[in-house]
Tab-separated table of C-alpha atoms in Angstrom:
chain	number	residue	atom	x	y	z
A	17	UNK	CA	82.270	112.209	61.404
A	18	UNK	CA	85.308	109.674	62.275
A	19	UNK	CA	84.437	106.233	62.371
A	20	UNK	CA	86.057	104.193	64.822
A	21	UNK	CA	88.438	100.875	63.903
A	22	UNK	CA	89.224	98.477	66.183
A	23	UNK	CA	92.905	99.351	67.680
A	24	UNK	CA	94.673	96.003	68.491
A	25	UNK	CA	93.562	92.113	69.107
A	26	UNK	CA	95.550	91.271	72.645
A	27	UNK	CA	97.129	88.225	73.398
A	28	UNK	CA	95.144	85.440	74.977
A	29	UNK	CA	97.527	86.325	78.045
A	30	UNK	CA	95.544	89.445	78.292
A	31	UNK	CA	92.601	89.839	79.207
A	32	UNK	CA	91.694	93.041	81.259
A	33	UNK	CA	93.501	95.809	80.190
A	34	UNK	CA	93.958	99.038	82.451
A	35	UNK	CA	96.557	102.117	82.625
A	36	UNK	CA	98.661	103.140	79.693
A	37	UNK	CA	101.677	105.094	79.325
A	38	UNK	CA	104.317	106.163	76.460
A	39	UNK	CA	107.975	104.672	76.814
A	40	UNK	CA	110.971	106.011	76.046
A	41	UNK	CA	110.812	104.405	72.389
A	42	UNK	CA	107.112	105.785	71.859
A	43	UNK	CA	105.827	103.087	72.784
A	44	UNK	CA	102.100	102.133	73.862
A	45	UNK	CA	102.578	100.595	77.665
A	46	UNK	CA	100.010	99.178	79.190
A	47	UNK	CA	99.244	97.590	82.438
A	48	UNK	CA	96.868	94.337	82.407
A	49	UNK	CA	95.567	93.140	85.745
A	50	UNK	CA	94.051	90.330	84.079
A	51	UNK	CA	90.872	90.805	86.616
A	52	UNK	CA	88.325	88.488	84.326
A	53	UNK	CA	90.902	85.081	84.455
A	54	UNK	CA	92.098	84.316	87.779
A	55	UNK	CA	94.469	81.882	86.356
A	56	UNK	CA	96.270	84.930	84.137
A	57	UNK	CA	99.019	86.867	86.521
A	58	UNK	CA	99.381	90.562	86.215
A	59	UNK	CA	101.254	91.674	83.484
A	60	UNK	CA	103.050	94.552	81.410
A	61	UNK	CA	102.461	94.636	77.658
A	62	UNK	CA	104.335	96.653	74.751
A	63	UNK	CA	102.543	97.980	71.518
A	64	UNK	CA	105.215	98.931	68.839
A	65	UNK	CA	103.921	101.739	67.242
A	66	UNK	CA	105.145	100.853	63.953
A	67	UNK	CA	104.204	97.523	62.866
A	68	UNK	CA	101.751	96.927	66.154
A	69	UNK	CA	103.254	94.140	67.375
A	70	UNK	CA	102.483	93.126	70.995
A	71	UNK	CA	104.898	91.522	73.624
A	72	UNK	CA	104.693	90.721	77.209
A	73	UNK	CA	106.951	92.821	78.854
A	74	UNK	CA	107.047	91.073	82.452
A	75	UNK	CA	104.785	89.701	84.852
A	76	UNK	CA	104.335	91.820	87.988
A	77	UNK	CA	105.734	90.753	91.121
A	78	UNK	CA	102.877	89.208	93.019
A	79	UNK	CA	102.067	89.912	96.806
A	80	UNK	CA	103.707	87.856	98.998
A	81	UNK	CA	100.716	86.976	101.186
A	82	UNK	CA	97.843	86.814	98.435
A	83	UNK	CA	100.112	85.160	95.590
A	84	UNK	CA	98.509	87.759	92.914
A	85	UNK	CA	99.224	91.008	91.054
A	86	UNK	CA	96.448	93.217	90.049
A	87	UNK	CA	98.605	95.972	88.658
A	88	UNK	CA	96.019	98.905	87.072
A	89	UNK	CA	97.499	102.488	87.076
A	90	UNK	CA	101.033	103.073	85.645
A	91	UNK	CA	103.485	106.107	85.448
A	92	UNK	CA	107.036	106.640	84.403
A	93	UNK	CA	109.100	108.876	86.348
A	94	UNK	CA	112.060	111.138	84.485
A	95	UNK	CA	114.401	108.219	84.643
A	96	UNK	CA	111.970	105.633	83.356
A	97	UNK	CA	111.379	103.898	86.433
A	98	UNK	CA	107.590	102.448	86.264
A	99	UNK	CA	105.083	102.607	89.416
A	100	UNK	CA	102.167	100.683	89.093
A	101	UNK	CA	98.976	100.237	91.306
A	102	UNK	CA	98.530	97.054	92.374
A	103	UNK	CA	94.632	96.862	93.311
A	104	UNK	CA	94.768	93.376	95.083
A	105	UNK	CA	91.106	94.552	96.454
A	106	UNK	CA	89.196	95.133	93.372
A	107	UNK	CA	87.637	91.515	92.521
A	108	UNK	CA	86.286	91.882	96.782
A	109	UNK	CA	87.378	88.433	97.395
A	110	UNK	CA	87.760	88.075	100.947
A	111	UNK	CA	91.234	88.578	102.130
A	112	UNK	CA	92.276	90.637	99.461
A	113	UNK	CA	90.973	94.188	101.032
A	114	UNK	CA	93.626	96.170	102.320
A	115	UNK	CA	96.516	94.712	100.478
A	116	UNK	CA	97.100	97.057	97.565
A	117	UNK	CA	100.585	98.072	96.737
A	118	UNK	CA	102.397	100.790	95.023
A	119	UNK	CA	105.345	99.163	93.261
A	120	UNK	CA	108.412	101.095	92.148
A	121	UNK	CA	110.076	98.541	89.095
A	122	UNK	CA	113.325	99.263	87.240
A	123	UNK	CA	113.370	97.496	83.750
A	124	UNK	CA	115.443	96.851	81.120
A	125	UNK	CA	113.966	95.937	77.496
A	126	UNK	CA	114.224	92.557	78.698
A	127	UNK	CA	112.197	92.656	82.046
A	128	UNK	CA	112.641	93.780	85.561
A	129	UNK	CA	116.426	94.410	87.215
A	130	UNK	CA	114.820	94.839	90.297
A	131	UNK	CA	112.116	96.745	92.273
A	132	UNK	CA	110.799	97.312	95.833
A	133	UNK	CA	107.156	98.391	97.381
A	134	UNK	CA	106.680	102.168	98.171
A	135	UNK	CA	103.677	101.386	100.127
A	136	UNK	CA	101.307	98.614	101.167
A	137	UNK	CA	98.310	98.224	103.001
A	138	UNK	CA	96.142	100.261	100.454
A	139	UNK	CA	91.790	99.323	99.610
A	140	UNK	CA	91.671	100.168	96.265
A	141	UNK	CA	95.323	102.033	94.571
A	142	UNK	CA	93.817	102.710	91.077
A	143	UNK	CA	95.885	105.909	89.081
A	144	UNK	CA	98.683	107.245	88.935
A	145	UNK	CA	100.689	110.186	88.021
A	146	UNK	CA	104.499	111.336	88.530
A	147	UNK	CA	104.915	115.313	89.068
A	148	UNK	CA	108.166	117.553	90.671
A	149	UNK	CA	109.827	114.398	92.549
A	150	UNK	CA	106.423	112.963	94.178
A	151	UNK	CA	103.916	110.536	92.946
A	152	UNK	CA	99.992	111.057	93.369
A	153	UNK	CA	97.750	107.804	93.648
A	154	UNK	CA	93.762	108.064	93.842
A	155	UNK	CA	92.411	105.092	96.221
A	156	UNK	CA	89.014	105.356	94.836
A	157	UNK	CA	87.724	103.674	97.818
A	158	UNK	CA	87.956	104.516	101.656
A	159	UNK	CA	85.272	102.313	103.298
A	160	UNK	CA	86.920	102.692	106.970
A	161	UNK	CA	85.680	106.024	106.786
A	162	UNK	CA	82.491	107.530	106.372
A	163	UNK	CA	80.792	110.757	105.392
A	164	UNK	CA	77.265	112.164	106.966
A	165	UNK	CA	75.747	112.442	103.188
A	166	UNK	CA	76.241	108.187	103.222
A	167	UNK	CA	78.447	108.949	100.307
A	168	UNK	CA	81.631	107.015	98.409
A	169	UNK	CA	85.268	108.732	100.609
A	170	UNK	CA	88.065	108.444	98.334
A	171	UNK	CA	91.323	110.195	98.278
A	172	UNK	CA	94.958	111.191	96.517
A	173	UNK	CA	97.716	109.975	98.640
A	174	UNK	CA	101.457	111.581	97.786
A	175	UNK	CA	104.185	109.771	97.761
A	176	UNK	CA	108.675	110.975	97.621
A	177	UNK	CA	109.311	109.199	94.646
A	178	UNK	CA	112.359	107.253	97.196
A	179	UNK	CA	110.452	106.005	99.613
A	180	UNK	CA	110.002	102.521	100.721
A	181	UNK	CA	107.538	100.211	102.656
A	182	UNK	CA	105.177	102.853	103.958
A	183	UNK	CA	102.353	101.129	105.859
A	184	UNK	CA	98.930	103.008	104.728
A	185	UNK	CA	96.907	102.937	107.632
């Protein structure tokens, strides 16, 4: 039988956890909406496989109308471009429904050169995953619509990895 050992103590800047992925440098990267401390923004975090240490890669752009980031899922496509999920609707603090993002963010090891929203107006954008030029996002929650057995809708929206301010209606 294994026993289990705590991985890694995060940063006090961390403080929910979420999606990982592997970088280009092998890498642990993980994406920290930071839903328990409204006061902590949305970040990106780096795990260096080799001697453990933890930095802050950036904070996530926040949403121009809420002021927040609540980045969860996170892929890499083939030319290491990150999309996260940004779940502004998970806490279900009012005004915050319908305002999830998909964010496509090109980085350097120093922080973000620049990125753009693929698409907006989301309930709840949780995963994601990059496949053959398209990216695949469960919205684990569809509450405008309804099924006759009373239960949970949720769905996998696909997205051209080039696209740009789609409005999910």
């Amino acid at each position: 039988m294994q026993k289990s050992k705590l991985f890694a103590v995060l940063p006090d800047y961390v403080c929910t956890p979420d999606g990982m992925e592997i970088d280009w440098e092998g890498r642990l990267i993980v994406s920290c909406p930071n839903f328990a401390d409204d006061s902590l923004s949305g970040c990106v975090i780096r795990i260096d496989p080799q001697d453990m240490e933890i930095t802050k890669w950036f904070d996530v752009p926040v949403h121009p109308e809420t002021g927040i980031a609540r980045n969860m899922g996170i892929a890499f496509d083939a030319d290491y471009n990150i999309y996260l999920c940004d779940n502004q609707g998970w806490s279900g603090r009012e005004g915050l429904a319908f305002k999830g993002r998909i964010l496509k963010i090109k980085a350097d090891e120093n922080g973000i050169l620049e990125w753009h929203t693929v698409a907006t107006g989301m309930e709840h954008p949780n995963g994601i995953r990059i496949r053959d030029g398209y990216m695949y996002v469960t919205q684990s929650r569809l509450s405008r619509v309804s099924h006759p057995s009373g239960h949970l809708v949720s769905c996998v929206y696909r997205f051209g990895l080039d696209e740009r301010n789609v409005q999910v209606t």
